[in-house]
C-alpha positions in Angstrom: -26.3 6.7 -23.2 -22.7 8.3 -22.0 -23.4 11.4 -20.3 -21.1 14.7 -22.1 -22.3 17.1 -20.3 -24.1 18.2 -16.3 -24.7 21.8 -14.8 -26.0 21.2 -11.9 -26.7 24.6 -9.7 -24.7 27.1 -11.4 -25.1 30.2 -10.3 -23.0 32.9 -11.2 -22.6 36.9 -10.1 -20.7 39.8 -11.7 -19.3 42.7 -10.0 -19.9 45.8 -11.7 -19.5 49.4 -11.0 -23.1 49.5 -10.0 -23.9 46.5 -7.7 -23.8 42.8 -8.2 -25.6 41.2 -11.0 -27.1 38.3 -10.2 -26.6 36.8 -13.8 -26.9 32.3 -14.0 -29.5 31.9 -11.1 -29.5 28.1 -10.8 -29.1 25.9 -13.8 -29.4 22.6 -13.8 -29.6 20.8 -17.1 -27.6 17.8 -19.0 -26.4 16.6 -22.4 -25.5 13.1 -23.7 -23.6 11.8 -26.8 -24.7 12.6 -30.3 -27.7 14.7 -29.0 -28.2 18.6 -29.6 -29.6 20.9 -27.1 -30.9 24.3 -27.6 -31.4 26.8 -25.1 -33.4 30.0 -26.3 -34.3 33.1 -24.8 -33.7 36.8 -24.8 -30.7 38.5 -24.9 -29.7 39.1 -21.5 -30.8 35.8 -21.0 -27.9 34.3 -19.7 -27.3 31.6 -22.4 -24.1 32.7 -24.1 -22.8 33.6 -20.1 -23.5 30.1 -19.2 -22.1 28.3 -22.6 -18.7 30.5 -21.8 -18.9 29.1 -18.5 -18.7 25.5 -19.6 -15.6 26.3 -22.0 -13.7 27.9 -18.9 -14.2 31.5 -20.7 -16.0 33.8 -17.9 -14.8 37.5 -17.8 -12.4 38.5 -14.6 -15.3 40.1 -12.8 -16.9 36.9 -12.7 -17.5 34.8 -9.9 -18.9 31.2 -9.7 -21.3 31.1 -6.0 -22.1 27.8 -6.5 -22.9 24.5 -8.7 -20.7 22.0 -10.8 -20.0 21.6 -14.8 -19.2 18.3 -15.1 -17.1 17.9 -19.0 -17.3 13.6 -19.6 -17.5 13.4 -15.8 -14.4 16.2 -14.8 -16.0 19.2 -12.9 -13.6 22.3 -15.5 -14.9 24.7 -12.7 -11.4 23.2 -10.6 -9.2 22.8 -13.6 -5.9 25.0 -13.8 -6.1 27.6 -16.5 -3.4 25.2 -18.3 -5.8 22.1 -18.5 -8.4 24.6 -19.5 -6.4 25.3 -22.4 -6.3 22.0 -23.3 -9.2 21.4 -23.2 -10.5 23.9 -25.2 -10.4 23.0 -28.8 -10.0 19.5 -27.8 -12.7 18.2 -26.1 -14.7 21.1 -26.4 -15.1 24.0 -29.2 -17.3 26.7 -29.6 -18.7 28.7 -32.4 -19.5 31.9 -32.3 -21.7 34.6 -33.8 -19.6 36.5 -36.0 -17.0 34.5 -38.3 -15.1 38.0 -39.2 -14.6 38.5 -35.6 -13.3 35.1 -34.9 -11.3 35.0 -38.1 -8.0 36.9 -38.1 -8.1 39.0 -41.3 -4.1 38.7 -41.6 -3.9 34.7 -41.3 -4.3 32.6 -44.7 -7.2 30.2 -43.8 -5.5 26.8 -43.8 -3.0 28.2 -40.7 -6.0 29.3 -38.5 -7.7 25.6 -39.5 -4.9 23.6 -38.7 -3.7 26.0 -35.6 -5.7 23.7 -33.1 -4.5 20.7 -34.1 -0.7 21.9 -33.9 -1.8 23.2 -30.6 -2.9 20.2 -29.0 -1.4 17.4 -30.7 2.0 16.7 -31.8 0.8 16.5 -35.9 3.3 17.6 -38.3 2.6 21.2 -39.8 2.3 18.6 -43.3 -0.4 16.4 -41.4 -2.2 19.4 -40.5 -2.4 21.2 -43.4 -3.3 17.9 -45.3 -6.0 17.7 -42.2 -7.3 21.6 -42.5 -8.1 21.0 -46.3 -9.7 17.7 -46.1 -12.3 19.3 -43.0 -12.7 22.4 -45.3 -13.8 19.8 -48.1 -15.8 18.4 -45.0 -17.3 21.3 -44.3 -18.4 22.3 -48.0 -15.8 24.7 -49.1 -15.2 24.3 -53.0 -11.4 23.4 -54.0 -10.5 23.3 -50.7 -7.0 22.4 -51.0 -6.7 25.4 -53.6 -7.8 28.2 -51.0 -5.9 27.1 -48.1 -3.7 30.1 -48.8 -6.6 32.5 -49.1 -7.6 35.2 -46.4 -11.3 35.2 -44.9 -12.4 38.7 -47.0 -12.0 36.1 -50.2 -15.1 34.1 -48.5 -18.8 34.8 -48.7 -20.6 34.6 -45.2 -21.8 31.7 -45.3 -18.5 30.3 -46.1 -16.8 32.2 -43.8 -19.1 30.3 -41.0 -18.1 26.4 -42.3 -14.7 28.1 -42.0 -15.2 28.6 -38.2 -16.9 25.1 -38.0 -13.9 23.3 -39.6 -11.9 25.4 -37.2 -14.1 24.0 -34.3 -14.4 20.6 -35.0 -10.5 19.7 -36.6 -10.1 17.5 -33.7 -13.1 16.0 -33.3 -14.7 17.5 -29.5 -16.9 15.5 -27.6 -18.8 18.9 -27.4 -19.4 21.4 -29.5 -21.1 24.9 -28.9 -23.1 27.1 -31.5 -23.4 30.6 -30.1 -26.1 32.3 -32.7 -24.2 30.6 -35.3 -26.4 31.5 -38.0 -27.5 35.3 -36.5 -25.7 37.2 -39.6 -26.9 35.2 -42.6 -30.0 35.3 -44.6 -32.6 32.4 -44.8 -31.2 30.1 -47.0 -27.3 30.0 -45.9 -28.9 29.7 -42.4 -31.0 26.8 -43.6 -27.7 25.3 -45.0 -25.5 26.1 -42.0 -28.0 24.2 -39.5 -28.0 20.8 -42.2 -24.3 21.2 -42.2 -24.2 20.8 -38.3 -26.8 18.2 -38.4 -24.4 16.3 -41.0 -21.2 17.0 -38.8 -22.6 15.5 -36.1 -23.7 12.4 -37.5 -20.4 11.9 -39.1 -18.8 12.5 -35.8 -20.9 11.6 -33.2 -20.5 15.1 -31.2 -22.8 16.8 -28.6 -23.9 20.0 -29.8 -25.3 23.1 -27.4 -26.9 25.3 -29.8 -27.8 28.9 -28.5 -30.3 31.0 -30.1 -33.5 33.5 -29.7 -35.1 31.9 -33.1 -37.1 29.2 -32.3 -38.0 28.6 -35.9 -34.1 27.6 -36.3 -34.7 25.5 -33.2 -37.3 23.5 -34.9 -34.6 22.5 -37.8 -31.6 21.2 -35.3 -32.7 20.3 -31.7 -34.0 17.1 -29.9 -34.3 18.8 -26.5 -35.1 22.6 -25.8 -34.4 24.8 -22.8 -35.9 28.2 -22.3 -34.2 30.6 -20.7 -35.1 33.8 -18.8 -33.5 36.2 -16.3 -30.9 33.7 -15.5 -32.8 31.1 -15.0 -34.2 28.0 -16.8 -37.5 28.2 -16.9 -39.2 25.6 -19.0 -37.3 21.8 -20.7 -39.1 19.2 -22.7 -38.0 17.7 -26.2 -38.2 19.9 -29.5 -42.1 18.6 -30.4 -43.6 19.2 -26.9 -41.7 22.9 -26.6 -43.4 23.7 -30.1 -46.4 21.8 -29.7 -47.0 21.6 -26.0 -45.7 24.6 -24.5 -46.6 25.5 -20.6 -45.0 28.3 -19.6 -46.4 32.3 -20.6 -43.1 33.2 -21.7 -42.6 30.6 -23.7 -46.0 31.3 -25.5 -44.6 34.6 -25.8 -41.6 33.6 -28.0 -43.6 30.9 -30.1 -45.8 34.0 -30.9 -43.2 36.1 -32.1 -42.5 33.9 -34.6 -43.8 34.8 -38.0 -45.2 31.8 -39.3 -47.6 31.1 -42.5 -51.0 30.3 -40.6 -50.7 34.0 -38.5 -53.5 35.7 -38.8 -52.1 39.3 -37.3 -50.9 41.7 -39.2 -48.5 43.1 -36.9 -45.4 40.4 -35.3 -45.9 39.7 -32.0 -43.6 41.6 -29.0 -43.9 40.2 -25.6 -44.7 43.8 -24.0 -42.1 45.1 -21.0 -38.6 44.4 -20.5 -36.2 41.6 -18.3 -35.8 42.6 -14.8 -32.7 44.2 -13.7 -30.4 41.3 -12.5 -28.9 43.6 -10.0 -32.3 43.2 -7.2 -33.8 39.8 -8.8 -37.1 40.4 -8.5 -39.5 37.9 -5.7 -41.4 35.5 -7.4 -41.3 35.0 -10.9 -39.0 37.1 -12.7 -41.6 37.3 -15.9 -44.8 38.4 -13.7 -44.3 41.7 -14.3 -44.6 40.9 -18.1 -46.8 38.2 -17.9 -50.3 38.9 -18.5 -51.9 35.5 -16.5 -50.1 36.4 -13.4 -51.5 35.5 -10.0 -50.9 36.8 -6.8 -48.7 34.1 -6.0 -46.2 35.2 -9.1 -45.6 38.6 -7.2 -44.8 36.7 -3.8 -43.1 32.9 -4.9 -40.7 31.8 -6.9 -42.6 28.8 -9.1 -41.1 25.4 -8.8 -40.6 23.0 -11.7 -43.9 21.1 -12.4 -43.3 17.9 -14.5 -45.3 17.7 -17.6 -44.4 14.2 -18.7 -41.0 12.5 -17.8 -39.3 14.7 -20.4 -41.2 17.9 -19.9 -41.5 20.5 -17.2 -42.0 24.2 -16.6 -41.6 26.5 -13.7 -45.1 28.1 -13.5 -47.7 28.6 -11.4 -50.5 28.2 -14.1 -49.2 24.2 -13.5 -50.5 24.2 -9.7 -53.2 21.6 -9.4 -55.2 24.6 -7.5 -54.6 27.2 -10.4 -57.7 28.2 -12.5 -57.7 27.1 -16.0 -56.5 29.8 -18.4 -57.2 30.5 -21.7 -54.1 30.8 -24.4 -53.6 32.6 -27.3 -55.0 31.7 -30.5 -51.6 30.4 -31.9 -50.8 28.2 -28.8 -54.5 26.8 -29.1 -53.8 26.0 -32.0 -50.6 24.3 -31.4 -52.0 22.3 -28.6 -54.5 21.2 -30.9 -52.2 19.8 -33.2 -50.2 18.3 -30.0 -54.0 16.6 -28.7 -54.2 15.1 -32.2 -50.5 13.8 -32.2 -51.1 12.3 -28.9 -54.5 11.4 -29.0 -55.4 13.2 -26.1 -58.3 15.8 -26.7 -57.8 17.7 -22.7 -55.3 19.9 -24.2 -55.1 23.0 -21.3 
């Protein structure tokens, strides 16, 4: 499988007027051809910091301490600001949260779709035009070759979004990022939004990092999951054993908060307290404070991963062959009881 993607020890700081904030603590993960990860967490996270990091975006108060983002093998964190451009929109895109923002209101819409690939290749403005209409056909705008002269306030939503998708993916990235693509929308153009990426890439073969806080869009999209918190991943394993097979308590937390159709509270879910202030990282686990199954340990050292299975690990104490068994809430029960079933294995902890 050819490797798109590698973090491997970011870390990243931010000078502000009141201290240093320790924001990526860290990360280490991967992403190979035609597979879509999603990292999830909070906001404040980190997720959206790191995803601009990988497309050569960070702020000017930013500073990379350490680690490598390898794009198709090239570490961007030493490219020039000119092969950064480049490489933005051409071998990677992004997507962000809000189409109106990242639409300009003055622009007919077949300009701003064909504007990367005039930008980075040396199409005719004909060829690219041509090209912008047949990706908004692509995409599922109606008559696209009609509305090319439109302006986004003529759009729905919904369409406004596949309009910042064609944008995205006009010349065909090896990676493509979804920052809370589908945030703004109701239900059912989300619903529609996350098939349309899940069609893209299967047309095109692209990677796709899809950033969220809904797991229950998660569930629609990904084949690997990565939970974020306080700068740090915390828990990785593949879309059935994150839902099914959780491990970490924060990760419980965020599978509760999900409203679902077998709940049996009356009231959603909040995981009580707030993130820790990046500026002093707490010692030990950043979610001990929060975290109602915290040991002694949690308030002193910082857990290490403990592998699961070869695809599945979480950095938690509760994993320690010496830590006592817990009992978890009734909803993970009972998706650990569906995961026992799956596997077969009826020692579901």
């Amino acid at each position: 499988m050819e490797r798109i993607l590698e973090v491997k020890d970011l870390a990243i700081d931010f000078a502000t007027y009141a201290g240093t904030v320790h924001a990526i603590r860290h990360v280490d993960f991967h992403l190979d051809k035609g597979e879509t990860l999603a990292i999830v967490g909070e906001s404040g996270s980190g997720k959206s910091v790191t995803m601009r990091t990988v497309m050569g975006l960070l702020a000017n108060n930013a500073r990379v301490v350490s680690g490598s983002v390898k794009l198709a093998g090239e570490d961007i964190l030493h490219k020039s600001e000119k092969a950064l451009n480049q490489m933005r929109g051409n071998e990677v895109a992004m997507i962000f949260q809000d189409p109106m923002t990242s639409l300009d209101p003055t622009m007919p819409i077949g300009k701003q779709v064909a504007e990367p690939l005039l930008l980075h290749t040396k199409a005719t403005r004909a060829h690219a035009m041509k090209e912008a209409a047949r990706v908004l056909a692509l995409v599922g705008i109606p008559d696209a070759q009609a509305r090319l002269k439109d302006y986004p306030h003529q759009f729905s939503g919904g369409q406004r979004q596949r309009i910042v998708i064609a944008i995205a993916i006009i010349n065909h990235p090896k990676l493509l990022i979804a920052d809370e693509p589908t945030t703004a929308l109701d239900v059912t153009v989300q619903a529609q939004i996350v098939h349309l990426l899940k069609d893209i890439q299967a047309k095109l073969d692209t990677a796709i990092i899809f950033i969220t806080h809904d797991l229950g869009v998660v569930a629609g999209i990904a084949d690997r999951v990565a939970v974020m918190y306080a700068g740090k991943i915390i828990e990785y394993g593949t879309v059935d054993e994150i839902f099914y097979n959780p491990m970490h308590p924060y990760t419980w937390g965020l599978l509760e908060a999900m409203p679902t159709l077998s709940a049996t509270r009356k009231r959603l879910f909040a995981i009580p307290g707030t993130p820790p202030d990046l500026l002093t990282p707490p010692q030990g686990d950043a979610f001990a404070p929060r975290n109602p199954y915290a040991m002694k340990i949690d308030q002193e050292q910082e857990p290490p991963f403990f592998a699961v299975s070869k695809t599945h690990a979480a950095a938690t104490w509760l994993l320690h062959p010496d830590a006592p068994a817990v009992d978890p809430p009734a909803e993970i029960k009972r998706r650990k009881q569906i995961w026992a079933q799956k596997e077969g294995n009826h020692d579901y902890r």
